[in-house]
Tab-separated table of C-alpha atoms and ligand atoms in Angstrom:
chain	number	residue	atom	x	y	z
A	14	UNK	CA	-46.703	-35.030	46.313
A	15	UNK	CA	-47.005	-38.738	47.473
A	16	UNK	CA	-49.168	-39.734	44.490
A	17	UNK	CA	-51.885	-37.304	45.621
A	18	UNK	CA	-54.031	-35.889	42.819
A	19	UNK	CA	-52.744	-32.417	41.938
A	20	UNK	CA	-55.272	-29.577	42.126
A	21	UNK	CA	-54.953	-26.392	40.116
A	22	UNK	CA	-56.678	-23.036	40.301
A	23	UNK	CA	-57.384	-21.247	37.009
A	24	UNK	CA	-58.285	-17.572	37.292
A	25	UNK	CA	-60.286	-16.464	34.261
A	26	UNK	CA	-60.935	-20.166	33.615
A	27	UNK	CA	-64.403	-19.562	32.229
A	28	UNK	CA	-62.875	-17.562	29.391
A	29	UNK	CA	-61.768	-18.822	26.014
A	30	UNK	CA	-58.274	-20.216	26.733
A	31	UNK	CA	-58.981	-20.993	30.391
A	32	UNK	CA	-61.956	-23.230	29.601
A	33	UNK	CA	-59.784	-25.396	27.326
A	34	UNK	CA	-57.049	-25.436	29.924
A	35	UNK	CA	-59.572	-26.610	32.550
A	36	UNK	CA	-60.734	-29.426	30.257
A	37	UNK	CA	-57.210	-30.552	29.429
A	38	UNK	CA	-56.131	-30.560	33.080
A	39	UNK	CA	-59.252	-32.554	33.999
A	40	UNK	CA	-58.488	-34.972	31.114
A	41	UNK	CA	-55.076	-35.608	32.623
A	42	UNK	CA	-56.635	-36.484	35.984
A	43	UNK	CA	-55.939	-33.215	37.847
A	44	UNK	CA	-58.440	-31.479	40.075
A	45	UNK	CA	-59.437	-28.055	38.731
A	46	UNK	CA	-61.127	-25.021	40.258
A	47	UNK	CA	-62.086	-22.104	38.051
A	48	UNK	CA	-62.403	-18.641	39.543
A	49	UNK	CA	-64.096	-16.244	37.157
A	50	UNK	CA	-66.354	-13.201	37.310
A	51	UNK	CA	-68.665	-14.861	34.828
A	52	UNK	CA	-69.419	-18.585	34.824
A	53	UNK	CA	-71.211	-19.796	31.669
A	54	UNK	CA	-74.684	-21.235	32.162
A	55	UNK	CA	-74.381	-23.623	29.228
A	56	UNK	CA	-72.084	-26.640	29.106
A	57	UNK	CA	-69.787	-26.167	32.119
A	58	UNK	CA	-67.544	-29.239	32.444
A	59	UNK	CA	-68.909	-31.244	35.423
A	60	UNK	CA	-65.377	-32.406	36.361
A	61	UNK	CA	-64.403	-28.813	37.184
A	62	UNK	CA	-65.368	-26.783	40.293
A	63	UNK	CA	-66.732	-23.493	38.978
A	64	UNK	CA	-66.607	-20.572	41.349
A	65	UNK	CA	-68.068	-17.179	40.521
A	66	UNK	CA	-65.863	-14.529	42.102
A	67	UNK	CA	-63.478	-11.665	41.544
A	68	UNK	CA	-59.671	-11.698	41.638
A	69	UNK	CA	-59.971	-8.230	43.179
A	70	UNK	CA	-61.269	-9.988	46.312
A	71	UNK	CA	-57.870	-10.604	47.891
A	72	UNK	CA	-59.055	-12.790	50.756
A	73	UNK	CA	-60.986	-15.055	48.369
A	74	UNK	CA	-57.897	-15.387	46.150
A	75	UNK	CA	-55.802	-16.161	49.248
A	76	UNK	CA	-58.161	-18.910	50.461
A	77	UNK	CA	-58.249	-20.509	47.017
A	78	UNK	CA	-54.496	-20.380	46.413
A	79	UNK	CA	-53.966	-22.054	49.780
A	80	UNK	CA	-56.130	-25.037	48.736
A	81	UNK	CA	-54.369	-25.670	45.384
A	82	UNK	CA	-50.977	-26.892	44.208
A	83	UNK	CA	-50.513	-24.199	41.592
A	84	UNK	CA	-52.251	-21.289	39.849
A	85	UNK	CA	-52.769	-20.579	36.162
A	86	UNK	CA	-53.478	-16.853	36.212
A	87	UNK	CA	-55.402	-15.944	33.067
A	88	UNK	CA	-58.071	-13.529	34.361
A	89	UNK	CA	-57.741	-10.179	32.616
A	90	UNK	CA	-59.428	-7.446	30.664
A	91	UNK	CA	-57.671	-7.862	27.357
A	92	UNK	CA	-57.115	-6.792	23.801
A	93	UNK	CA	-55.789	-3.616	22.244
A	94	UNK	CA	-59.203	-2.317	21.238
A	95	UNK	CA	-60.787	-2.876	24.637
A	96	UNK	CA	-57.901	-1.430	26.605
A	97	UNK	CA	-57.882	1.649	24.358
A	98	UNK	CA	-61.512	2.139	25.414
A	99	UNK	CA	-60.978	1.324	29.128
A	100	UNK	CA	-57.284	1.791	29.991
A	101	UNK	CA	-57.803	2.627	33.677
A	102	UNK	CA	-60.183	-0.297	34.206
A	103	UNK	CA	-57.672	-2.587	32.489
A	104	UNK	CA	-54.730	-1.515	34.656
A	105	UNK	CA	-56.760	-1.623	37.894
A	106	UNK	CA	-58.298	-5.011	37.194
A	107	UNK	CA	-55.242	-6.752	35.809
A	108	UNK	CA	-52.483	-5.297	37.944
A	109	UNK	CA	-54.369	-5.592	41.263
A	110	UNK	CA	-55.590	-9.078	40.381
A	111	UNK	CA	-52.062	-10.202	39.537
A	112	UNK	CA	-50.734	-8.662	42.741
A	113	UNK	CA	-53.307	-10.620	44.782
A	114	UNK	CA	-52.381	-13.891	43.060
A	115	UNK	CA	-48.638	-13.330	43.509
A	116	UNK	CA	-48.909	-12.296	47.167
A	117	UNK	CA	-51.005	-15.335	48.053
A	118	UNK	CA	-48.794	-17.710	46.061
A	119	UNK	CA	-45.659	-16.388	47.733
A	120	UNK	CA	-47.221	-16.772	51.183
A	121	UNK	CA	-48.299	-20.335	50.404
A	122	UNK	CA	-45.231	-21.329	48.358
A	123	UNK	CA	-47.316	-22.184	45.253
A	124	UNK	CA	-46.251	-21.970	41.613
A	125	UNK	CA	-47.902	-19.433	39.263
A	126	UNK	CA	-48.100	-19.417	35.468
A	127	UNK	CA	-48.957	-15.910	34.291
A	128	UNK	CA	-50.637	-15.322	30.901
A	129	UNK	CA	-48.957	-12.456	29.067
A	130	UNK	CA	-49.129	-11.599	25.395
A	131	UNK	CA	-47.125	-11.254	22.191
A	132	UNK	CA	-48.354	-7.637	22.237
A	133	UNK	CA	-45.605	-7.152	24.843
A	134	UNK	CA	-43.043	-7.068	22.008
A	135	UNK	CA	-44.756	-3.958	20.668
A	136	UNK	CA	-43.376	-2.963	17.274
A	137	UNK	CA	-40.012	-4.709	17.685
A	138	UNK	CA	-38.511	-6.472	14.661
A	139	UNK	CA	-39.575	-10.158	14.411
A	140	UNK	CA	-38.857	-12.974	15.077
A	141	UNK	CA	-39.653	-12.153	18.705
A	142	UNK	CA	-37.208	-13.669	21.191
A	143	UNK	CA	-37.948	-13.572	24.889
A	144	UNK	CA	-34.695	-11.738	25.702
A	145	UNK	CA	-34.980	-9.011	23.045
A	146	UNK	CA	-35.724	-5.316	23.596
A	147	UNK	CA	-39.417	-4.375	23.615
A	148	UNK	CA	-40.508	-1.379	21.566
A	149	UNK	CA	-43.578	0.713	22.381
A	150	UNK	CA	-44.894	4.085	21.331
A	151	UNK	CA	-45.530	6.850	23.892
A	152	UNK	CA	-47.852	6.216	26.864
A	153	UNK	CA	-50.174	8.916	25.563
A	154	UNK	CA	-50.935	6.676	22.599
A	155	UNK	CA	-53.384	4.383	24.348
A	156	UNK	CA	-52.844	1.847	21.596
A	157	UNK	CA	-49.860	0.645	23.666
A	158	UNK	CA	-51.723	0.477	26.980
A	159	UNK	CA	-52.429	-3.268	26.782
A	160	UNK	CA	-48.784	-4.056	25.982
A	161	UNK	CA	-47.460	-1.731	28.671
A	162	UNK	CA	-49.976	-3.032	31.243
A	163	UNK	CA	-49.064	-6.669	30.605
A	164	UNK	CA	-45.362	-5.783	30.609
A	165	UNK	CA	-45.728	-4.156	34.031
A	166	UNK	CA	-47.416	-7.338	35.297
A	167	UNK	CA	-44.519	-9.360	33.882
A	168	UNK	CA	-42.122	-7.154	35.861
A	169	UNK	CA	-44.213	-7.771	38.980
A	170	UNK	CA	-44.008	-11.541	38.381
A	171	UNK	CA	-40.252	-11.431	37.841
A	172	UNK	CA	-39.849	-9.256	40.944
A	173	UNK	CA	-41.693	-11.911	42.979
A	174	UNK	CA	-39.496	-14.577	41.348
A	175	UNK	CA	-36.475	-12.765	42.826
A	176	UNK	CA	-38.180	-12.972	46.204
A	177	UNK	CA	-38.364	-16.762	45.793
A	178	UNK	CA	-41.784	-17.259	44.161
A	179	UNK	CA	-41.843	-19.982	41.480
A	180	UNK	CA	-43.483	-18.170	38.572
A	181	UNK	CA	-43.365	-18.480	34.779
A	182	UNK	CA	-44.536	-15.828	32.322
A	183	UNK	CA	-45.920	-17.114	29.026
A	184	UNK	CA	-46.571	-14.896	26.027
A	185	UNK	CA	-49.422	-16.194	23.851
A	186	UNK	CA	-49.455	-15.495	20.119
A	187	UNK	CA	-52.965	-15.009	18.640
A	188	UNK	CA	-54.834	-17.963	20.061
A	189	UNK	CA	-57.911	-19.176	18.153
A	190	UNK	CA	-60.331	-22.081	18.280
A	191	UNK	CA	-63.751	-23.200	19.532
A	192	UNK	CA	-65.341	-20.824	22.077
A	193	UNK	CA	-63.217	-17.881	20.897
A	194	UNK	CA	-64.929	-14.585	21.690
A	195	UNK	CA	-66.760	-12.746	18.909
A	196	UNK	CA	-68.284	-9.267	19.217
A	197	UNK	CA	-66.526	-5.899	19.290
A	198	UNK	CA	-63.525	-7.212	21.247
A	199	UNK	CA	-63.432	-10.676	19.688
A	200	UNK	CA	-60.586	-12.373	17.849
A	201	UNK	CA	-60.099	-12.071	14.105
A	202	UNK	CA	-60.475	-15.800	13.358
A	203	UNK	CA	-63.826	-16.019	15.163
A	204	UNK	CA	-65.064	-12.830	13.507
A	205	UNK	CA	-64.112	-14.030	10.022
A	206	UNK	CA	-65.750	-17.428	10.543
A	207	UNK	CA	-68.952	-15.905	11.880
A	208	UNK	CA	-69.154	-13.453	8.970
A	209	UNK	CA	-68.463	-16.236	6.437
A	210	UNK	CA	-71.147	-18.522	7.911
A	211	UNK	CA	-73.694	-15.704	7.995
A	212	UNK	CA	-72.900	-14.561	4.448
A	213	UNK	CA	-71.828	-11.116	5.763
A	214	UNK	CA	-68.802	-9.166	4.544
A	215	UNK	CA	-65.503	-10.562	5.835
A	216	UNK	CA	-63.962	-7.305	7.019
A	217	UNK	CA	-60.185	-6.961	6.885
A	218	UNK	CA	-58.673	-3.972	8.702
A	219	UNK	CA	-56.023	-2.062	6.720
A	220	UNK	CA	-54.833	-3.654	3.482
A	221	UNK	CA	-54.582	-7.146	5.025
A	222	UNK	CA	-50.821	-7.471	4.496
A	223	UNK	CA	-50.162	-7.569	8.279
A	224	UNK	CA	-49.139	-11.081	9.367
A	225	UNK	CA	-49.742	-13.179	12.484
A	226	UNK	CA	-48.856	-16.691	13.683
A	227	UNK	CA	-52.087	-18.223	14.925
A	228	UNK	CA	-51.990	-20.786	17.729
A	229	UNK	CA	-54.705	-23.400	18.092
A	230	UNK	CA	-56.233	-23.227	21.566
A	231	UNK	CA	-55.539	-26.883	22.450
A	232	UNK	CA	-51.851	-26.312	21.630
A	233	UNK	CA	-51.882	-23.114	23.699
A	234	UNK	CA	-53.400	-24.999	26.650
A	235	UNK	CA	-50.783	-27.732	26.324
A	236	UNK	CA	-47.993	-25.137	26.320
A	237	UNK	CA	-49.563	-23.484	29.361
A	238	UNK	CA	-49.611	-26.751	31.298
A	239	UNK	CA	-45.978	-27.452	30.377
A	240	UNK	CA	-45.012	-24.055	31.872
A	241	UNK	CA	-46.039	-25.330	35.335
A	242	UNK	CA	-42.809	-27.366	35.447
A	243	UNK	CA	-40.209	-26.088	37.895
A	244	UNK	CA	-37.430	-25.878	35.264
A	245	UNK	CA	-39.306	-22.868	33.865
A	246	UNK	CA	-39.361	-20.928	37.149
A	247	UNK	CA	-38.380	-17.281	36.721
A	248	UNK	CA	-38.569	-17.524	32.904
A	249	UNK	CA	-40.509	-15.776	30.129
A	250	UNK	CA	-41.530	-18.121	27.293
A	251	UNK	CA	-43.366	-17.670	23.974
A	252	UNK	CA	-46.355	-19.936	23.349
A	253	UNK	CA	-47.095	-19.681	19.663
A	254	UNK	CA	-46.693	-21.255	16.256
A	255	UNK	CA	-44.287	-20.674	13.389
A	256	UNK	CA	-46.905	-20.540	10.641
A	257	UNK	CA	-47.001	-16.931	9.476
A	258	UNK	CA	-50.035	-15.853	7.458
A	259	UNK	CA	-51.333	-12.467	6.338
A	260	UNK	CA	-54.788	-11.397	7.463
A	261	UNK	CA	-55.941	-11.282	3.836
A	262	UNK	CA	-54.759	-14.886	3.334
A	263	UNK	CA	-56.556	-15.837	6.537
A	264	UNK	CA	-59.777	-14.291	5.210
A	265	UNK	CA	-59.368	-16.231	1.963
A	266	UNK	CA	-58.716	-19.491	3.836
A	267	UNK	CA	-61.821	-19.023	6.006
A	268	UNK	CA	-63.913	-18.229	2.947
A	269	UNK	CA	-62.666	-21.345	1.136
A	270	UNK	CA	-63.012	-23.682	4.131
A	271	UNK	CA	-66.557	-22.512	4.915
A	272	UNK	CA	-67.598	-22.558	1.228
A	273	UNK	CA	-68.914	-19.036	1.782
A	274	UNK	CA	-69.760	-16.486	-0.893
A	275	UNK	CA	-69.121	-13.573	1.497
A	276	UNK	CA	-67.156	-10.727	-0.085
A	277	UNK	CA	-63.792	-9.876	1.502
A	278	UNK	CA	-63.700	-6.118	2.085
A	279	UNK	CA	-60.987	-3.874	3.484
A	280	UNK	CA	-61.630	-1.011	5.905
A	281	UNK	CA	-59.056	1.668	6.857
A	282	UNK	CA	-57.885	1.454	10.497
A	283	UNK	CA	-59.170	4.985	11.118
A	284	UNK	CA	-62.746	3.794	10.598
A	285	UNK	CA	-62.593	1.048	13.242
A	286	UNK	CA	-60.039	2.114	15.843
A	287	UNK	CA	-59.890	5.311	17.901
A	288	UNK	CA	-57.332	7.908	16.728
A	289	UNK	CA	-53.718	6.929	17.443
A	290	UNK	CA	-54.049	3.288	16.453
A	291	UNK	CA	-50.883	1.797	14.994
A	292	UNK	CA	-50.699	-1.696	13.475
A	293	UNK	CA	-47.889	-4.152	14.158
A	294	UNK	CA	-47.032	-5.267	10.604
A	295	UNK	CA	-45.523	-8.684	11.469
A	296	UNK	CA	-45.775	-10.769	14.609
A	297	UNK	CA	-43.669	-13.948	14.588
A	298	UNK	CA	-42.366	-15.836	17.646
A	299	UNK	CA	-38.970	-17.420	18.066
A	300	UNK	CA	-40.004	-20.816	19.440
A	301	UNK	CA	-36.569	-22.186	20.372
A	302	UNK	CA	-36.958	-21.521	24.108
A	303	UNK	CA	-40.429	-23.083	24.325
A	304	UNK	CA	-39.067	-26.169	22.590
A	305	UNK	CA	-35.901	-26.546	24.654
A	306	UNK	CA	-37.228	-25.452	28.063
A	307	UNK	CA	-40.807	-26.746	27.971
A	308	UNK	CA	-40.589	-29.398	25.257
A	309	UNK	CA	-43.499	-27.540	23.648
A	310	UNK	CA	-44.234	-27.800	19.926
A	311	UNK	CA	-47.627	-26.836	18.511
A	312	UNK	CA	-49.242	-29.836	16.849
A	313	UNK	CA	-52.369	-28.618	15.070
A	314	UNK	CA	-51.730	-27.144	11.586
A	315	UNK	CA	-53.678	-23.986	10.763
A	316	UNK	CA	-56.069	-25.600	8.245
A	317	UNK	CA	-56.969	-28.384	10.690
A	318	UNK	CA	-57.501	-25.901	13.516
A	319	UNK	CA	-59.614	-23.656	11.299
A	320	UNK	CA	-61.654	-26.728	10.276
A	321	UNK	CA	-62.383	-27.622	13.915
A	322	UNK	CA	-63.217	-24.019	14.762
A	323	UNK	CA	-65.575	-23.702	11.787
A	324	UNK	CA	-67.284	-26.976	12.795
A	325	UNK	CA	-67.779	-25.616	16.327
A	326	UNK	CA	-69.258	-22.322	15.082
A	327	UNK	CA	-71.590	-24.232	12.719
A	328	UNK	CA	-72.866	-26.331	15.657
A	329	UNK	CA	-73.165	-23.402	18.047
A	330	UNK	CA	-76.819	-22.477	17.466
A	331	UNK	CA	-77.881	-26.129	17.866
A	332	UNK	CA	-76.201	-26.348	21.272
A	333	UNK	CA	-78.099	-23.266	22.410
A	334	UNK	CA	-74.943	-21.373	23.326
A	335	UNK	CA	-75.549	-18.532	20.926
A	336	UNK	CA	-77.126	-17.564	17.631
A	337	UNK	CA	-75.231	-17.265	14.407
B	426	NAD	N1	-56.781	-14.987	23.269
B	426	NAD	C1	-55.541	-14.642	22.882
B	426	NAD	O1	-55.180	-14.748	21.698
B	426	NAD	C2	-54.532	-14.112	23.889
B	426	NAD	C3	-53.320	-13.624	23.394
B	426	NAD	C4	-52.390	-13.134	24.290
B	426	NAD	C5	-52.651	-13.166	25.653
B	426	NAD	N2	-53.836	-13.632	26.116
B	426	NAD	C6	-54.051	-13.643	27.582
B	426	NAD	O2	-54.586	-14.900	27.971
B	426	NAD	C7	-55.529	-14.732	29.032
B	426	NAD	C8	-56.850	-15.388	28.667
B	426	NAD	O3	-57.340	-14.792	27.468
B	426	NAD	P1	-58.726	-15.263	26.795
B	426	NAD	O4	-58.598	-15.040	25.334
B	426	NAD	O5	-59.129	-16.593	27.306
B	426	NAD	O6	-59.690	-14.135	27.353
B	426	NAD	P2	-61.199	-14.208	27.884
B	426	NAD	O7	-61.727	-12.812	27.942
B	426	NAD	O8	-61.978	-15.218	27.131
B	426	NAD	O9	-60.967	-14.741	29.381
B	426	NAD	C9	-60.595	-13.901	30.424
B	426	NAD	C10	-61.489	-14.245	31.606
B	426	NAD	O10	-61.065	-13.477	32.729
B	426	NAD	C11	-62.219	-13.163	33.479
B	426	NAD	N3	-61.931	-12.009	34.341
B	426	NAD	C12	-61.543	-10.765	33.964
B	426	NAD	N4	-61.403	-9.988	35.059
B	426	NAD	C13	-61.702	-10.761	36.146
B	426	NAD	C14	-61.759	-10.537	37.528
B	426	NAD	N5	-61.507	-9.308	38.048
B	426	NAD	N6	-62.089	-11.558	38.346
B	426	NAD	C15	-62.387	-12.780	37.843
B	426	NAD	N7	-62.371	-13.058	36.522
B	426	NAD	C16	-62.037	-12.059	35.684
B	426	NAD	C17	-63.285	-12.865	32.435
B	426	NAD	O11	-64.605	-12.995	32.993
B	426	NAD	C18	-62.971	-13.905	31.371
B	426	NAD	O12	-63.767	-15.081	31.516
B	426	NAD	C19	-55.593	-13.231	29.301
B	426	NAD	O13	-54.762	-12.922	30.393
B	426	NAD	C20	-55.049	-12.605	28.026
B	426	NAD	O14	-54.455	-11.349	28.263
B	426	NAD	C21	-54.790	-14.106	25.256
């Protein structure tokens, strides 16, 4: 590229992971444009070009892809709970948006990194390796709609790879950290921290024995950036951590680290999810491919990451970006 400053487009870059990715790319001296339906009013990074717009606008996506060296495609409606509530909206938004990004990137010869999910493994037996069989329930059980939707987008990416597009699919494993979404469709770490800081019940779904491997958002962003390298073209790669923890242990850790007196309570799945919900009991990535292909190793241990996340949520009301 003749020493020219590289410029990247991040779709969904105003979201949780994308905003960290934008910061980290700007830190490394790259130019960054964020395309998102919703640009935050508070604290947007002045080094980043923020553009309010929709990935469903194909000509806008085309013009933007043309002006950048590569695309991190993160924009999506996401999460099992949300896609159970709005499966058609999820498929329309995500699949069409991904199609627009891939078409434009192929036309312009630009690399794409596509954000998929560990949900794509469904209820397969861990550790989850990128080349293993995926295991879903029936399509009528909308619990699997998010996994199936993302899997279809993966197939679209890999189909475009066969047509010559440089594209890498990354599967994130439970990313957490500052700016994580709370609310009905928020992540479990953010919800636990908020409840602990407010003195509310820390609500564990099921008996809390289900396990996850949480990935600190700065590590996830670093892994995402490493997937832009051409050696990863046409590949699917896990971006996660090896630290497995049960949700009950997570609740206890959050309670201890916040010094909270909140009770930890359990609620049956049937009381919080629509009928047909099925839990994945263990979700653990095999990280060998990320290490060998991308040179990616997560660096932030869970306790340190939880500490930074708790500090951010404690400061949040003072920065005016939300009330506890
Ligand atoms: N957070 C996780 O743990 C996790 C795990 C697995 C996969 N992922 C994937 O990573 C990506 C980013 O997730 P996140 O946690 O940052 O989510 P997020 O909801 O914080 O960010 C997604 C962003 O996409 C934007 N968006 C959605 N539809 C759009 C459209 N039509 N046009 C423009 N912008 C649109 C939203 O406004 C939002 O800012 C998603 O693709 C998600 O499926 C996340």
